[in-house]
Amino acid sequence: VEGQALPNGVAYDASNRTITWKFDETTGDEQTVSFKVKPNAPTVCGKVETNGMAKLAYKDYQGNLSETNVKSATADIPAVTLNYNLAEGVAPEDCKDAFKNVAIRQGAKYTLPTCEPTLKDHTFPGWKDANDNLYEAGTTIIMNSAVTLTAQWEPATKEITLNFYDEVNNTQVKEEKMTVAKDATTVSTAAITEYLPEGYEFTMTGDLTITADGYVYVGVKPATKEITLNFYDEVNNTQV
């Protein structure tokens, strides 16, 4: 270990024959790490405690348990890669580095970022792996092997059909398509005024229900208007 480049979070103390580490992805479980010591490749074993320190006992090349004369060792900590595929989405400015690919200790627990990528006119339900498992933001997963997580997107809006019905003549006037928020369950008459057929007026006001199949019943009637009758005496040329 001494003089070698170690994984981030791992440090070797030659004087105390100890290795310290801090893996951000650990969540309290004890982990086991194996080391190979040069020369003659005896094995060193120790128990990893979260954000703690382990004193390592090792066997020399003759199989004797020893705690001295370690000159060089290589930490054998397998890592796997977590890759993010934003699928045309983008990372918000406040967490733009959250979705960079990262190497994680194999078998470790890893918590996905709590921030979410964004895509215009879409919502983000979570990530999917190659096995079609869905993981919401902030989910903790176990990294047993390399994983690619792909962002999933759902339209933030839906299309509904306005069914304008003449309640005076008992006949359908027309249907119009309209886009609303995906979770909308009603639409107001004020919001659909621009779709009102020419020559008609509403027979109802306020919020109208959107049915499960995306239809909205809109009651209308032929529009009326006020006129002025001008009675004129044509014999005497005067307005009556």
Tab-separated table of C-alpha atoms in Angstrom:
chain	number	residue	atom	x	y	z
A	1	VAL	CA	0.000	0.000	0.000
A	2	GLU	CA	2.763	2.389	0.986
A	3	GLY	CA	3.706	4.659	-1.880
A	4	GLN	CA	0.881	3.487	-4.107
A	5	ALA	CA	-2.133	5.321	-5.446
A	6	LEU	CA	-5.167	4.091	-3.512
A	7	PRO	CA	-8.872	4.478	-4.246
A	8	ASN	CA	-10.459	7.722	-3.104
A	9	GLY	CA	-11.265	7.578	0.597
A	10	VAL	CA	-8.599	4.967	1.427
A	11	ALA	CA	-5.405	5.805	3.333
A	12	TYR	CA	-2.568	3.613	4.666
A	13	ASP	CA	-0.750	4.358	7.937
A	14	ALA	CA	2.602	2.559	7.732
A	15	SER	CA	3.558	3.189	11.358
A	16	ASN	CA	0.376	1.666	12.786
A	17	ARG	CA	-0.155	-0.881	10.029
A	18	THR	CA	-3.708	0.385	9.616
A	19	ILE	CA	-5.884	1.341	6.704
A	20	THR	CA	-8.557	3.983	7.048
A	21	TRP	CA	-11.294	4.723	4.584
A	22	LYS	CA	-14.450	6.695	4.057
A	23	PHE	CA	-16.830	5.448	1.396
A	24	ASP	CA	-19.746	7.819	0.974
A	25	GLU	CA	-21.944	5.021	-0.323
A	26	THR	CA	-21.760	2.900	2.855
A	27	THR	CA	-24.903	3.017	4.959
A	28	GLY	CA	-23.962	1.300	8.200
A	29	ASP	CA	-23.461	-2.290	7.092
A	30	GLU	CA	-20.140	-3.988	7.797
A	31	GLN	CA	-18.130	-4.668	4.671
A	32	THR	CA	-15.228	-7.042	4.045
A	33	VAL	CA	-12.174	-6.015	2.058
A	34	SER	CA	-9.339	-8.340	0.965
A	35	PHE	CA	-5.752	-7.291	0.262
A	36	LYS	CA	-2.868	-9.049	-1.468
A	37	VAL	CA	0.608	-8.407	-0.090
A	38	LYS	CA	3.816	-8.545	-2.137
A	39	PRO	CA	5.980	-10.571	-2.409
A	40	ASN	CA	4.645	-14.141	-2.421
A	41	ALA	CA	1.019	-12.916	-2.424
A	42	PRO	CA	-0.120	-13.788	1.114
A	43	THR	CA	-3.602	-12.555	1.974
A	44	VAL	CA	-4.526	-9.754	4.313
A	45	CYS	CA	-8.100	-9.557	5.615
A	46	GLY	CA	-9.887	-6.930	7.641
A	47	LYS	CA	-13.394	-5.825	8.510
A	48	VAL	CA	-14.511	-2.468	7.194
A	49	GLU	CA	-16.636	-0.354	9.522
A	50	THR	CA	-18.559	2.549	8.076
A	51	ASN	CA	-16.384	5.667	8.002
A	52	GLY	CA	-14.084	3.964	10.526
A	53	MET	CA	-10.713	2.247	10.838
A	54	ALA	CA	-9.625	-1.397	10.536
A	55	LYS	CA	-6.492	-2.992	11.943
A	56	LEU	CA	-5.379	-5.721	9.551
A	57	ALA	CA	-3.844	-9.054	10.440
A	58	TYR	CA	-2.242	-10.946	7.558
A	59	LYS	CA	-0.531	-14.226	6.789
A	60	ASP	CA	2.967	-14.221	5.371
A	61	TYR	CA	4.003	-16.454	2.496
A	62	GLN	CA	4.658	-19.333	4.966
A	63	GLY	CA	1.158	-19.068	6.359
A	64	ASN	CA	2.211	-17.507	9.666
A	65	LEU	CA	-0.077	-14.890	11.159
A	66	SER	CA	1.892	-11.686	11.383
A	67	GLU	CA	1.550	-7.979	11.846
A	68	THR	CA	5.022	-6.841	10.824
A	69	ASN	CA	7.301	-6.411	7.838
A	70	VAL	CA	4.631	-5.291	5.388
A	71	LYS	CA	6.575	-3.420	2.743
A	72	SER	CA	4.131	-3.256	-0.105
A	73	ALA	CA	0.508	-4.190	-0.619
A	74	THR	CA	-2.186	-3.576	-3.157
A	75	ALA	CA	-5.742	-2.939	-2.006
A	76	ASP	CA	-8.068	-5.286	-3.881
A	77	ILE	CA	-11.364	-3.385	-3.852
A	78	PRO	CA	-13.395	-4.312	-6.970
A	79	ALA	CA	-15.362	-1.445	-8.447
A	80	VAL	CA	-18.322	-1.356	-10.800
A	81	THR	CA	-19.586	1.561	-12.851
A	82	LEU	CA	-22.904	3.359	-12.572
A	83	ASN	CA	-23.766	5.123	-15.829
A	84	TYR	CA	-26.577	7.622	-16.351
A	85	ASN	CA	-28.442	8.061	-19.641
A	86	LEU	CA	-30.537	11.242	-19.520
A	87	ALA	CA	-32.411	10.296	-22.727
A	88	GLU	CA	-32.463	13.883	-24.089
A	89	GLY	CA	-33.057	15.327	-20.624
A	90	VAL	CA	-30.778	17.815	-18.887
A	91	ALA	CA	-29.475	18.209	-15.361
A	92	PRO	CA	-30.751	21.244	-13.421
A	93	GLU	CA	-28.183	23.962	-12.743
A	94	ASP	CA	-28.208	23.308	-8.990
A	95	CYS	CA	-27.118	19.675	-9.487
A	96	LYS	CA	-25.557	19.618	-12.945
A	97	ASP	CA	-22.789	17.222	-11.821
A	98	ALA	CA	-25.122	14.744	-10.124
A	99	PHE	CA	-25.472	12.459	-13.135
A	100	LYS	CA	-21.850	11.908	-14.033
A	101	ASN	CA	-20.794	8.287	-14.411
A	102	VAL	CA	-19.220	6.999	-11.189
A	103	ALA	CA	-17.183	3.963	-10.063
A	104	ILE	CA	-18.606	2.372	-6.913
A	105	ARG	CA	-17.257	-0.435	-4.741
A	106	GLN	CA	-18.833	-3.716	-5.814
A	107	GLY	CA	-21.511	-4.884	-3.384
A	108	ALA	CA	-21.873	-1.453	-1.802
A	109	LYS	CA	-25.117	0.400	-1.273
A	110	TYR	CA	-25.471	3.567	-3.289
A	111	THR	CA	-28.141	6.250	-3.039
A	112	LEU	CA	-29.226	7.823	-6.310
A	113	PRO	CA	-29.341	11.625	-6.519
A	114	THR	CA	-32.454	13.213	-5.056
A	115	CYS	CA	-32.507	15.872	-7.753
A	116	GLU	CA	-34.178	14.993	-11.036
A	117	PRO	CA	-33.283	15.685	-14.667
A	118	THR	CA	-35.744	17.694	-16.717
A	119	LEU	CA	-37.222	17.537	-20.226
A	120	LYS	CA	-39.572	20.157	-21.640
A	121	ASP	CA	-43.264	19.242	-21.410
A	122	HIS	CA	-42.478	15.978	-19.609
A	123	THR	CA	-42.393	14.630	-16.074
A	124	PHE	CA	-39.723	12.330	-14.633
A	125	PRO	CA	-41.054	9.168	-12.913
A	126	GLY	CA	-37.596	7.697	-12.329
A	127	TRP	CA	-34.775	5.610	-13.800
A	128	LYS	CA	-34.916	2.178	-15.426
A	129	ASP	CA	-32.144	-0.394	-15.628
A	130	ALA	CA	-31.633	-3.040	-18.330
A	131	ASN	CA	-34.108	-5.338	-16.537
A	132	ASP	CA	-36.866	-2.702	-16.695
A	133	ASN	CA	-36.747	-2.051	-12.937
A	134	LEU	CA	-37.890	1.478	-12.079
A	135	TYR	CA	-36.005	3.481	-9.423
A	136	GLU	CA	-37.269	6.808	-8.142
A	137	ALA	CA	-34.879	9.644	-7.340
A	138	GLY	CA	-33.193	9.089	-3.968
A	139	THR	CA	-33.605	5.275	-4.062
A	140	THR	CA	-30.801	3.202	-2.514
A	141	ILE	CA	-29.545	0.367	-4.703
A	142	ILE	CA	-26.914	-2.366	-4.229
A	143	MET	CA	-24.139	-2.230	-6.798
A	144	ASN	CA	-23.418	-5.905	-7.454
A	145	SER	CA	-22.530	-5.246	-11.088
A	146	ALA	CA	-22.227	-2.404	-13.570
A	147	VAL	CA	-25.520	-0.612	-14.165
A	148	THR	CA	-26.803	1.843	-16.745
A	149	LEU	CA	-29.809	3.839	-15.592
A	150	THR	CA	-31.927	5.497	-18.263
A	151	ALA	CA	-34.185	8.447	-17.496
A	152	GLN	CA	-37.887	7.776	-18.099
A	153	TRP	CA	-40.183	10.485	-19.430
A	154	GLU	CA	-43.943	10.877	-19.471
A	155	PRO	CA	-45.863	13.672	-21.207
A	156	ALA	CA	-46.787	16.439	-18.793
A	157	THR	CA	-50.016	17.109	-20.736
A	158	LYS	CA	-52.866	15.149	-22.276
A	159	GLU	CA	-55.369	15.746	-25.059
A	160	ILE	CA	-59.089	15.943	-24.301
A	161	THR	CA	-62.143	16.237	-26.537
A	162	LEU	CA	-64.719	18.992	-26.030
A	163	ASN	CA	-68.164	17.769	-27.093
A	164	PHE	CA	-70.353	20.804	-27.774
A	165	TYR	CA	-74.034	19.830	-27.634
A	166	ASP	CA	-76.987	22.043	-28.566
A	167	GLU	CA	-79.422	21.486	-25.696
A	168	VAL	CA	-82.209	23.445	-27.385
A	169	ASN	CA	-82.247	21.431	-30.602
A	170	ASN	CA	-80.875	18.217	-29.053
A	171	THR	CA	-78.035	17.831	-31.508
A	172	GLN	CA	-74.250	17.752	-31.438
A	173	VAL	CA	-72.678	20.904	-32.797
A	174	LYS	CA	-69.034	19.840	-33.036
A	175	GLU	CA	-66.045	18.303	-31.245
A	176	GLU	CA	-62.780	20.138	-30.526
A	177	LYS	CA	-59.427	18.857	-29.252
A	178	MET	CA	-57.729	20.646	-26.373
A	179	THR	CA	-54.506	20.099	-24.425
A	180	VAL	CA	-54.559	20.235	-20.610
A	181	ALA	CA	-52.287	19.218	-17.728
A	182	LYS	CA	-51.858	15.450	-17.413
A	183	ASP	CA	-53.475	15.306	-13.965
A	184	ALA	CA	-56.373	17.642	-14.813
A	185	THR	CA	-59.833	16.284	-13.930
A	186	THR	CA	-61.877	19.373	-14.855
A	187	VAL	CA	-61.737	22.265	-17.290
A	188	SER	CA	-63.467	25.593	-16.834
A	189	THR	CA	-65.824	27.187	-19.339
A	190	ALA	CA	-63.624	30.284	-19.178
A	191	ALA	CA	-60.689	28.199	-20.449
A	192	ILE	CA	-62.623	26.829	-23.441
A	193	THR	CA	-64.293	30.049	-24.608
A	194	GLU	CA	-62.008	30.215	-27.652
A	195	TYR	CA	-63.374	26.821	-28.795
A	196	LEU	CA	-67.057	27.845	-28.481
A	197	PRO	CA	-68.852	27.356	-31.823
A	198	GLU	CA	-69.773	30.596	-33.576
A	199	GLY	CA	-73.352	31.602	-32.939
A	200	TYR	CA	-73.652	29.683	-29.648
A	201	GLU	CA	-73.390	30.415	-25.978
A	202	PHE	CA	-72.861	28.207	-22.924
A	203	THR	CA	-75.797	26.761	-21.019
A	204	MET	CA	-73.466	26.093	-18.077
A	205	THR	CA	-70.577	27.863	-16.348
A	206	GLY	CA	-67.752	26.856	-14.051
A	207	ASP	CA	-65.753	23.610	-14.019
A	208	LEU	CA	-66.718	20.800	-16.377
A	209	THR	CA	-65.719	17.192	-15.684
A	210	ILE	CA	-63.167	15.380	-17.837
A	211	THR	CA	-64.286	11.765	-18.187
A	212	ALA	CA	-61.924	8.792	-17.908
A	213	ASP	CA	-61.790	8.484	-21.695
A	214	GLY	CA	-60.924	12.185	-22.078
A	215	TYR	CA	-64.268	13.687	-23.073
A	216	VAL	CA	-65.916	16.846	-21.764
A	217	TYR	CA	-69.639	17.475	-22.248
A	218	VAL	CA	-70.280	21.140	-23.021
A	219	GLY	CA	-73.893	22.289	-23.133
A	220	VAL	CA	-74.588	25.156	-25.523
A	221	LYS	CA	-77.557	26.880	-27.166
A	222	PRO	CA	-78.042	29.246	-30.084
A	223	ALA	CA	-76.903	32.670	-29.034
A	224	THR	CA	-79.427	35.447	-28.580
A	225	LYS	CA	-78.916	39.170	-28.678
A	226	GLU	CA	-80.868	42.281	-27.821
A	227	ILE	CA	-82.111	44.427	-30.677
A	228	THR	CA	-83.906	47.742	-30.775
A	229	LEU	CA	-87.162	48.151	-32.729
A	230	ASN	CA	-87.425	51.635	-34.241
A	231	PHE	CA	-91.080	52.424	-34.997
A	232	TYR	CA	-91.309	55.234	-37.584
A	233	ASP	CA	-94.432	57.029	-38.810
A	234	GLU	CA	-93.825	57.310	-42.556
A	235	VAL	CA	-96.963	59.401	-43.148
A	236	ASN	CA	-95.931	62.101	-40.747
A	237	ASN	CA	-92.209	61.488	-41.127
A	238	THR	CA	-91.581	61.121	-37.457
A	239	GLN	CA	-90.349	58.525	-35.086
A	240	VAL	CA	-93.084	57.044	-32.993
